PDB file of C-alpha atoms in Angstrom:
ATOM      1  CA  MET A   1      -4.773  15.615   9.556  1.00  0.00           C
ATOM      2  CA  LYS A   2      -3.303  15.056   6.101  1.00  0.00           C
ATOM      3  CA  ASN A   3      -0.707  12.838   7.694  1.00  0.00           C
ATOM      4  CA  TYR A   4      -3.462  10.486   8.844  1.00  0.00           C
ATOM      5  CA  LEU A   5      -4.172   9.698   5.179  1.00  0.00           C
ATOM      6  CA  LYS A   6      -0.880   7.864   4.803  1.00  0.00           C
ATOM      7  CA  LEU A   7      -1.441   5.851   7.954  1.00  0.00           C
ATOM      8  CA  ILE A   8      -3.097   5.567   5.528  1.00  0.00           C
ATOM      9  CA  GLY A   9       1.510 -14.610   2.187  1.00  0.00           C
ATOM     10  CA  SER A  10       2.614 -17.068   0.815  1.00  0.00           C
ATOM     11  CA  VAL A  11       1.067 -20.560   1.477  1.00  0.00           C
ATOM     12  CA  ALA A  12       3.171 -22.604   3.909  1.00  0.00           C
ATOM     13  CA  SER A  13       3.717 -25.467   1.489  1.00  0.00           C
ATOM     14  CA  LEU A  14       6.240 -25.256  -1.318  1.00  0.00           C
ATOM     15  CA  GLY A  15       8.476 -22.902   0.615  1.00  0.00           C
ATOM     16  CA  LEU A  16       8.807 -19.617  -1.235  1.00  0.00           C
ATOM     17  CA  LEU A  17       7.444 -20.850  -4.559  1.00  0.00           C
ATOM     18  CA  LEU A  18       4.432 -19.243  -6.172  1.00  0.00           C
ATOM     19  CA  CYS A  19       1.332 -19.807  -4.111  1.00  0.00           C
ATOM     20  CA  SER A  20      -2.222 -20.084  -5.350  1.00  0.00           C
ATOM     21  CA  VAL A  21      -5.702 -19.544  -4.060  1.00  0.00           C
ATOM     22  CA  ALA A  22      -8.878 -20.793  -5.718  1.00  0.00           C
ATOM     23  CA  VAL A  23     -10.881 -18.347  -7.779  1.00  0.00           C
ATOM     24  CA  ARG A  24     -14.475 -18.787  -8.777  1.00  0.00           C
ATOM     25  CA  ALA A  25     -14.282 -16.916 -12.086  1.00  0.00           C
ATOM     26  CA  ASP A  26     -12.659 -19.485 -14.335  1.00  0.00           C
ATOM     27  CA  GLU A  27     -11.047 -22.045 -12.005  1.00  0.00           C
ATOM     28  CA  LYS A  28      -7.561 -20.701 -12.653  1.00  0.00           C
ATOM     29  CA  ALA A  29      -5.236 -19.613  -9.884  1.00  0.00           C
ATOM     30  CA  VAL A  30      -4.347 -16.249  -8.450  1.00  0.00           C
ATOM     31  CA  THR A  31      -0.564 -16.036  -8.311  1.00  0.00           C
ATOM     32  CA  ILE A  32       1.205 -14.303  -5.425  1.00  0.00           C
ATOM     33  CA  VAL A  33       4.759 -13.418  -6.384  1.00  0.00           C
ATOM     34  CA  PRO A  34       7.076 -14.835  -3.668  1.00  0.00           C
ATOM     35  CA  PRO A  35       8.742 -12.334  -1.331  1.00  0.00           C
ATOM     36  CA  ASP A  36      12.283 -13.042  -2.531  1.00  0.00           C
ATOM     37  CA  ALA A  37      11.399 -12.953  -6.245  1.00  0.00           C
ATOM     38  CA  LYS A  38      11.706 -10.129  -8.745  1.00  0.00           C
ATOM     39  CA  TYR A  39       8.793  -9.048 -10.906  1.00  0.00           C
ATOM     40  CA  HIS A  40       9.803  -7.647 -14.288  1.00  0.00           C
ATOM     41  CA  GLY A  41      13.274  -7.118 -12.852  1.00  0.00           C
ATOM     42  CA  LYS A  42      12.225  -5.336  -9.648  1.00  0.00           C
ATOM     43  CA  THR A  43      12.299  -6.563  -6.057  1.00  0.00           C
ATOM     44  CA  TYR A  44       9.325  -5.953  -3.773  1.00  0.00           C
ATOM     45  CA  GLY A  45      11.152  -3.035  -2.171  1.00  0.00           C
ATOM     46  CA  GLU A  46      11.794  -1.479  -5.565  1.00  0.00           C
ATOM     47  CA  CYS A  47       8.154  -1.999  -6.557  1.00  0.00           C
ATOM     48  CA  ALA A  48       7.100  -0.289  -3.329  1.00  0.00           C
ATOM     49  CA  ALA A  49       9.330   2.673  -4.214  1.00  0.00           C
ATOM     50  CA  ALA A  50       7.670   2.824  -7.649  1.00  0.00           C
ATOM     51  CA  PHE A  51       4.275   2.798  -5.914  1.00  0.00           C
ATOM     52  CA  TRP A  52       5.204   5.802  -3.797  1.00  0.00           C
ATOM     53  CA  GLN A  53       6.575   7.680  -6.826  1.00  0.00           C
ATOM     54  CA  TYR A  54       3.261   7.056  -8.605  1.00  0.00           C
ATOM     55  CA  ALA A  55       1.248   8.139  -5.552  1.00  0.00           C
ATOM     56  CA  PHE A  56       3.217  11.315  -4.852  1.00  0.00           C
ATOM     57  CA  ALA A  57       2.936  12.478  -8.472  1.00  0.00           C
ATOM     58  CA  LEU A  58      -0.888  12.354  -8.547  1.00  0.00           C
ATOM     59  CA  PRO A  59      -3.031  15.458  -8.032  1.00  0.00           C
ATOM     60  CA  VAL A  60      -4.897  15.825  -4.759  1.00  0.00           C
ATOM     61  CA  GLU A  61      -8.327  15.660  -6.388  1.00  0.00           C
ATOM     62  CA  GLY A  62      -9.338  12.036  -6.814  1.00  0.00           C
ATOM     63  CA  HIS A  63      -6.186  10.782  -5.110  1.00  0.00           C
ATOM     64  CA  PRO A  64      -6.409   7.085  -4.093  1.00  0.00           C
ATOM     65  CA  PHE A  65      -5.349   7.924  -0.520  1.00  0.00           C
ATOM     66  CA  ALA A  66      -8.590   9.900  -0.199  1.00  0.00           C
ATOM     67  CA  ALA A  67     -10.715   8.240  -2.882  1.00  0.00           C
ATOM     68  CA  GLY A  68     -14.402   7.563  -2.584  1.00  0.00           C
ATOM     69  CA  PRO A  69     -16.034   4.250  -3.525  1.00  0.00           C
ATOM     70  CA  ASN A  70     -16.618   5.356  -7.132  1.00  0.00           C
ATOM     71  CA  ASP A  71     -13.398   7.221  -7.942  1.00  0.00           C
ATOM     72  CA  ASP A  72     -11.495   6.238 -11.095  1.00  0.00           C
ATOM     73  CA  PHE A  73      -9.053   3.425 -10.325  1.00  0.00           C
ATOM     74  CA  SER A  74      -7.382   3.771 -13.727  1.00  0.00           C
ATOM     75  CA  ALA A  75      -6.220   7.371 -13.177  1.00  0.00           C
ATOM     76  CA  GLY A  76      -2.435   7.594 -13.484  1.00  0.00           C
ATOM     77  CA  GLN A  77      -2.033   3.852 -14.052  1.00  0.00           C
ATOM     78  CA  SER A  78       0.240   2.573 -16.822  1.00  0.00           C
ATOM     79  CA  GLY A  79       2.528  -0.312 -17.707  1.00  0.00           C
ATOM     80  CA  SER A  80       2.379  -3.946 -16.651  1.00  0.00           C
ATOM     81  CA  VAL A  81       1.718  -3.236 -12.935  1.00  0.00           C
ATOM     82  CA  TRP A  82      -1.219  -1.280 -11.527  1.00  0.00           C
ATOM     83  CA  PHE A  83      -0.929   0.104  -8.002  1.00  0.00           C
ATOM     84  CA  TRP A  84      -3.611  -0.161  -5.329  1.00  0.00           C
ATOM     85  CA  SER A  85      -4.046   1.912  -2.223  1.00  0.00           C
ATOM     86  CA  ALA A  86      -7.077   3.297  -0.378  1.00  0.00           C
ATOM     87  CA  PRO A  87      -8.071   5.574   2.519  1.00  0.00           C
ATOM     88  CA  GLU A  88      -8.758   4.375   6.008  1.00  0.00           C
ATOM     89  CA  GLY A  89     -11.642   1.902   5.997  1.00  0.00           C
ATOM     90  CA  PRO A  90     -14.086   0.435   6.161  1.00  0.00           C
ATOM     91  CA  MET A  91     -14.840   0.803   2.481  1.00  0.00           C
ATOM     92  CA  THR A  92     -15.868  -1.312  -0.481  1.00  0.00           C
ATOM     93  CA  ARG A  93     -14.702  -0.243  -3.952  1.00  0.00           C
ATOM     94  CA  THR A  94     -15.900  -1.806  -7.191  1.00  0.00           C
ATOM     95  CA  VAL A  95     -13.277  -1.409  -9.916  1.00  0.00           C
ATOM     96  CA  ARG A  96     -12.039  -2.834 -13.211  1.00  0.00           C
ATOM     97  CA  MET A  97      -8.549  -3.609 -14.435  1.00  0.00           C
ATOM     98  CA  PRO A  98      -7.393  -4.749 -17.898  1.00  0.00           C
ATOM     99  CA  ALA A  99      -6.316  -8.352 -18.301  1.00  0.00           C
ATOM    100  CA  GLY A 100      -2.589  -8.967 -18.370  1.00  0.00           C
ATOM    101  CA  LYS A 101      -1.784  -6.461 -15.608  1.00  0.00           C
ATOM    102  CA  ALA A 102      -0.404  -7.344 -12.184  1.00  0.00           C
ATOM    103  CA  LEU A 103      -1.925  -5.703  -9.103  1.00  0.00           C
ATOM    104  CA  PHE A 104       0.523  -4.340  -6.524  1.00  0.00           C
ATOM    105  CA  LEU A 105      -1.559  -4.361  -3.352  1.00  0.00           C
ATOM    106  CA  THR A 106      -0.551  -1.902  -0.647  1.00  0.00           C
ATOM    107  CA  ILE A 107      -1.813  -3.520   2.551  1.00  0.00           C
ATOM    108  CA  ARG A 108      -0.482  -1.212   5.286  1.00  0.00           C
ATOM    109  CA  ASP A 109       2.564   1.023   5.018  1.00  0.00           C
ATOM    110  CA  VAL A 110       4.150   4.370   5.800  1.00  0.00           C
ATOM    111  CA  ASP A 111       6.723   6.718   4.304  1.00  0.00           C
ATOM    112  CA  VAL A 112       9.025   9.447   5.595  1.00  0.00           C
ATOM    113  CA  SER A 113      10.252  12.120   3.194  1.00  0.00           C
ATOM    114  CA  SER A 114      12.184  15.350   2.852  1.00  0.00           C
ATOM    115  CA  LEU A 115       9.064  17.330   1.803  1.00  0.00           C
ATOM    116  CA  GLU A 116       6.660  16.402   4.584  1.00  0.00           C
ATOM    117  CA  ALA A 117       6.104  18.072   7.915  1.00  0.00           C
ATOM    118  CA  GLU A 118       6.903  16.395  11.224  1.00  0.00           C
ATOM    119  CA  PRO A 119       6.489  13.684  12.322  1.00  0.00           C
ATOM    120  CA  PHE A 120       6.973  12.356   8.777  1.00  0.00           C
ATOM    121  CA  PHE A 121       9.951  14.554   7.878  1.00  0.00           C
ATOM    122  CA  GLY A 122      13.422  13.158   7.369  1.00  0.00           C
ATOM    123  CA  ALA A 123      16.280  15.085   5.787  1.00  0.00           C
ATOM    124  CA  THR A 124      18.658  12.182   5.183  1.00  0.00           C
ATOM    125  CA  GLU A 125      18.284   8.564   4.150  1.00  0.00           C
ATOM    126  CA  ALA A 126      19.270   7.445   7.649  1.00  0.00           C
ATOM    127  CA  GLU A 127      16.595   9.628   9.263  1.00  0.00           C
ATOM    128  CA  GLN A 128      13.954   8.557   6.756  1.00  0.00           C
ATOM    129  CA  ARG A 129      14.734   4.876   7.198  1.00  0.00           C
ATOM    130  CA  GLU A 130      14.839   5.001  10.998  1.00  0.00           C
ATOM    131  CA  LYS A 131      11.442   6.690  11.232  1.00  0.00           C
ATOM    132  CA  ALA A 132       9.800   4.577   8.530  1.00  0.00           C
ATOM    133  CA  THR A 133      10.994   1.396  10.231  1.00  0.00           C
ATOM    134  CA  ARG A 134       9.890   2.591  13.659  1.00  0.00           C
ATOM    135  CA  TYR A 135       6.401   3.500  12.466  1.00  0.00           C
ATOM    136  CA  ALA A 136       5.997   0.310  10.408  1.00  0.00           C
ATOM    137  CA  ASP A 137       6.919  -1.688  13.516  1.00  0.00           C
ATOM    138  CA  LEU A 138       3.635  -0.415  14.972  1.00  0.00           C
ATOM    139  CA  ILE A 139       1.506  -2.086  12.293  1.00  0.00           C
ATOM    140  CA  GLU A 140      -0.513  -4.983  13.678  1.00  0.00           C
ATOM    141  CA  SER A 141      -3.350  -7.343  12.730  1.00  0.00           C
ATOM    142  CA  VAL A 142      -2.510  -7.357   9.022  1.00  0.00           C
ATOM    143  CA  PHE A 143      -4.813  -9.607   6.959  1.00  0.00           C
ATOM    144  CA  VAL A 144      -5.645 -10.424   3.338  1.00  0.00           C
ATOM    145  CA  THR A 145      -8.224 -12.805   1.907  1.00  0.00           C
ATOM    146  CA  ILE A 146      -8.589 -13.391  -1.827  1.00  0.00           C
ATOM    147  CA  ASN A 147     -11.866 -14.883  -3.000  1.00  0.00           C
ATOM    148  CA  GLY A 148     -12.518 -16.041   0.550  1.00  0.00           C
ATOM    149  CA  VAL A 149      -9.136 -17.723   1.045  1.00  0.00           C
ATOM    150  CA  PRO A 150      -6.786 -16.194   3.666  1.00  0.00           C
ATOM    151  CA  VAL A 151      -3.225 -15.405   2.628  1.00  0.00           C
ATOM    152  CA  THR A 152      -0.819 -16.836   5.180  1.00  0.00           C
ATOM    153  CA  ASN A 153       2.680 -15.796   6.281  1.00  0.00           C
ATOM    154  CA  LEU A 154       2.080 -12.106   5.642  1.00  0.00           C
ATOM    155  CA  GLU A 155       5.040 -11.290   7.879  1.00  0.00           C
ATOM    156  CA  GLU A 156       7.222 -12.401   4.956  1.00  0.00           C
ATOM    157  CA  PHE A 157       5.729  -9.640   2.821  1.00  0.00           C
ATOM    158  CA  ARG A 158       6.994  -6.651   4.783  1.00  0.00           C
ATOM    159  CA  PHE A 159       9.538  -4.614   2.824  1.00  0.00           C
ATOM    160  CA  SER A 160      11.436  -1.362   3.073  1.00  0.00           C
ATOM    161  CA  THR A 161      12.228   0.620  -0.036  1.00  0.00           C
ATOM    162  CA  PRO A 162      15.575   1.928  -1.189  1.00  0.00           C
ATOM    163  CA  GLN A 163      15.706   5.688  -0.786  1.00  0.00           C
ATOM    164  CA  PHE A 164      13.993   7.093  -3.860  1.00  0.00           C
ATOM    165  CA  GLU A 165      13.518  10.483  -5.475  1.00  0.00           C
ATOM    166  CA  PHE A 166      10.064  11.765  -6.322  1.00  0.00           C
ATOM    167  CA  THR A 167       8.341  14.806  -7.772  1.00  0.00           C
ATOM    168  CA  ALA A 168       5.081  16.088  -6.311  1.00  0.00           C
ATOM    169  CA  PRO A 169       2.656  18.716  -7.632  1.00  0.00           C
ATOM    170  CA  THR A 170       1.590  21.821  -5.702  1.00  0.00           C
ATOM    171  CA  PRO A 171      -0.445  21.145  -3.632  1.00  0.00           C
ATOM    172  CA  TRP A 172       0.239  17.440  -3.139  1.00  0.00           C
ATOM    173  CA  ILE A 173      -1.363  14.770  -1.039  1.00  0.00           C
ATOM    174  CA  PHE A 174       0.873  15.397   1.992  1.00  0.00           C
ATOM    175  CA  GLY A 175       1.446  19.136   1.829  1.00  0.00           C
ATOM    176  CA  GLU A 176       0.658  22.542   0.356  1.00  0.00           C
ATOM    177  CA  THR A 177       3.936  22.836  -1.555  1.00  0.00           C
ATOM    178  CA  GLY A 178       5.307  20.133  -3.814  1.00  0.00           C
ATOM    179  CA  GLY A 179       8.648  19.812  -5.562  1.00  0.00           C
ATOM    180  CA  THR A 180      11.381  17.222  -5.767  1.00  0.00           C
ATOM    181  CA  GLY A 181      12.250  15.241  -2.670  1.00  0.00           C
ATOM    182  CA  THR A 182      13.539  11.950  -1.336  1.00  0.00           C
ATOM    183  CA  ALA A 183      11.806   9.324   0.784  1.00  0.00           C
ATOM    184  CA  VAL A 184      11.940   5.849   2.292  1.00  0.00           C
ATOM    185  CA  GLY A 185       8.891   3.641   2.766  1.00  0.00           C
ATOM    186  CA  ASP A 186       8.187   0.529   4.838  1.00  0.00           C
ATOM    187  CA  GLY A 187       5.206  -1.791   5.085  1.00  0.00           C
ATOM    188  CA  TYR A 188       3.295  -4.784   3.745  1.00  0.00           C
ATOM    189  CA  PHE A 189       2.671  -5.484   0.054  1.00  0.00           C
ATOM    190  CA  LEU A 190       1.537  -8.258  -2.288  1.00  0.00           C
ATOM    191  CA  MET A 191       2.181  -8.556  -6.024  1.00  0.00           C
ATOM    192  CA  LEU A 192      -0.786 -10.407  -7.529  1.00  0.00           C
ATOM    193  CA  GLU A 193      -1.367 -11.890 -10.971  1.00  0.00           C
ATOM    194  CA  LEU A 194      -5.112 -12.300 -11.417  1.00  0.00           C
ATOM    195  CA  PRO A 195      -6.891 -14.253 -14.166  1.00  0.00           C
ATOM    196  CA  LYS A 196      -9.829 -12.783 -16.046  1.00  0.00           C
ATOM    197  CA  GLY A 197     -13.071 -12.619 -14.138  1.00  0.00           C
ATOM    198  CA  HIS A 198     -14.344 -11.302 -10.830  1.00  0.00           C
ATOM    199  CA  HIS A 199     -12.241 -11.316  -7.631  1.00  0.00           C
ATOM    200  CA  THR A 200     -12.989 -10.173  -4.094  1.00  0.00           C
ATOM    201  CA  ILE A 201      -9.972  -8.992  -2.097  1.00  0.00           C
ATOM    202  CA  HIS A 202     -10.492  -8.116   1.570  1.00  0.00           C
ATOM    203  CA  TYR A 203      -7.520  -6.657   3.411  1.00  0.00           C
ATOM    204  CA  GLY A 204      -6.448  -4.350   6.183  1.00  0.00           C
ATOM    205  CA  GLY A 205      -4.389  -3.739   9.286  1.00  0.00           C
ATOM    206  CA  THR A 206      -3.984  -1.355  12.195  1.00  0.00           C
ATOM    207  CA  PHE A 207      -1.526   1.322  13.280  1.00  0.00           C
ATOM    208  CA  ARG A 208      -1.437   1.652  17.064  1.00  0.00           C
ATOM    209  CA  PHE A 209       0.466   4.602  18.533  1.00  0.00           C
ATOM    210  CA  ALA A 210       0.970   4.982  22.271  1.00  0.00           C
ATOM    211  CA  PRO A 211       0.140   8.384  23.837  1.00  0.00           C
ATOM    212  CA  GLY A 212       2.690  10.957  22.634  1.00  0.00           C
ATOM    213  CA  GLU A 213       4.393   8.493  20.294  1.00  0.00           C
ATOM    214  CA  LEU A 214       3.308  10.165  17.065  1.00  0.00           C
ATOM    215  CA  PHE A 215       2.624  13.715  18.258  1.00  0.00           C
ATOM    216  CA  PRO A 216       4.326  14.573  21.581  1.00  0.00           C
ATOM    217  CA  ASP A 217       1.496  16.857  22.720  1.00  0.00           C
ATOM    218  CA  TYR A 218      -1.271  14.390  21.912  1.00  0.00           C
ATOM    219  CA  LEU A 219      -1.507  12.272  25.029  1.00  0.00           C
ATOM    220  CA  GLU A 220      -4.047   9.693  23.933  1.00  0.00           C
ATOM    221  CA  GLU A 221      -3.592   6.433  22.096  1.00  0.00           C
ATOM    222  CA  ILE A 222      -4.025   6.744  18.310  1.00  0.00           C
ATOM    223  CA  VAL A 223      -5.532   3.704  16.589  1.00  0.00           C
ATOM    224  CA  LEU A 224      -5.889   3.791  12.802  1.00  0.00           C
ATOM    225  CA  GLU A 225      -7.691   0.801  11.336  1.00  0.00           C
ATOM    226  CA  LYS A 226      -7.939  -0.051   7.642  1.00  0.00           C
ATOM    227  CA  ASP A 227     -10.573  -2.496   6.381  1.00  0.00           C
ATOM    228  CA  ILE A 228     -11.034  -2.476   2.610  1.00  0.00           C
ATOM    229  CA  THR A 229     -12.936  -4.756   0.244  1.00  0.00           C
ATOM    230  CA  ILE A 230     -12.073  -4.645  -3.464  1.00  0.00           C
ATOM    231  CA  GLU A 231     -14.644  -6.018  -5.889  1.00  0.00           C
ATOM    232  CA  LEU A 232     -12.336  -6.309  -8.876  1.00  0.00           C
ATOM    233  CA  THR A 233     -13.201  -7.355 -12.411  1.00  0.00           C
ATOM    234  CA  VAL A 234     -10.204  -8.243 -14.569  1.00  0.00           C
ATOM    235  CA  GLY A 235     -10.797  -7.957 -18.297  1.00  0.00           C
ATOM    236  CA  GLU A 236     -14.149  -7.593 -19.994  1.00  0.00           C
ATOM    237  CA  GLU A 237     -17.220  -9.515 -18.887  1.00  0.00           C
TER     238      GLU A 237
END
């Protein structure tokens, strides 16, 4: 069942330039970093790899993949980018983030690594990438709204990571024994710059596995839906 935890847009105008949605806090704009841009020198795929490294290194207790509505969002966060992920929904979390930080929103994604059990085990980069791509292809109905405004063209925000190395504690979120391993991830992400004030982010998506597709002996369809609302305050109020 641990493996279920992991299963656990840019606006059409202006091409791939920064897009904005209205915010009610101070009438400034939320900035979505374009899919082909780098943020502080990293591509989206590289940022996604950094997200997974952050997630794998966290202890099981209070882990964001299994967090409750009131768990500490700041745990393990550092630097100019804070990472967001959450368990399967529906759930509403009320959190705070310092001003001047970007939010890397994990919408729906999957990884395959050398430390996990089947079906999420892959010994080589080729095996990890093939499985991660195949499972991410099963993501459907992805959506994001920010302060009531839908983000469009989310298909442009699907990325695969380079193969990356990580270190996990014992136990870790996907197994009883940690260590150093390698992995590849694939899925949907947004890098957001948010002005001070209150923001509501509603997002989610669905994994749909045909009978036997994920676990050969499980002959029923597996549908994993995520529906998360973030009530986020940036800076002090």
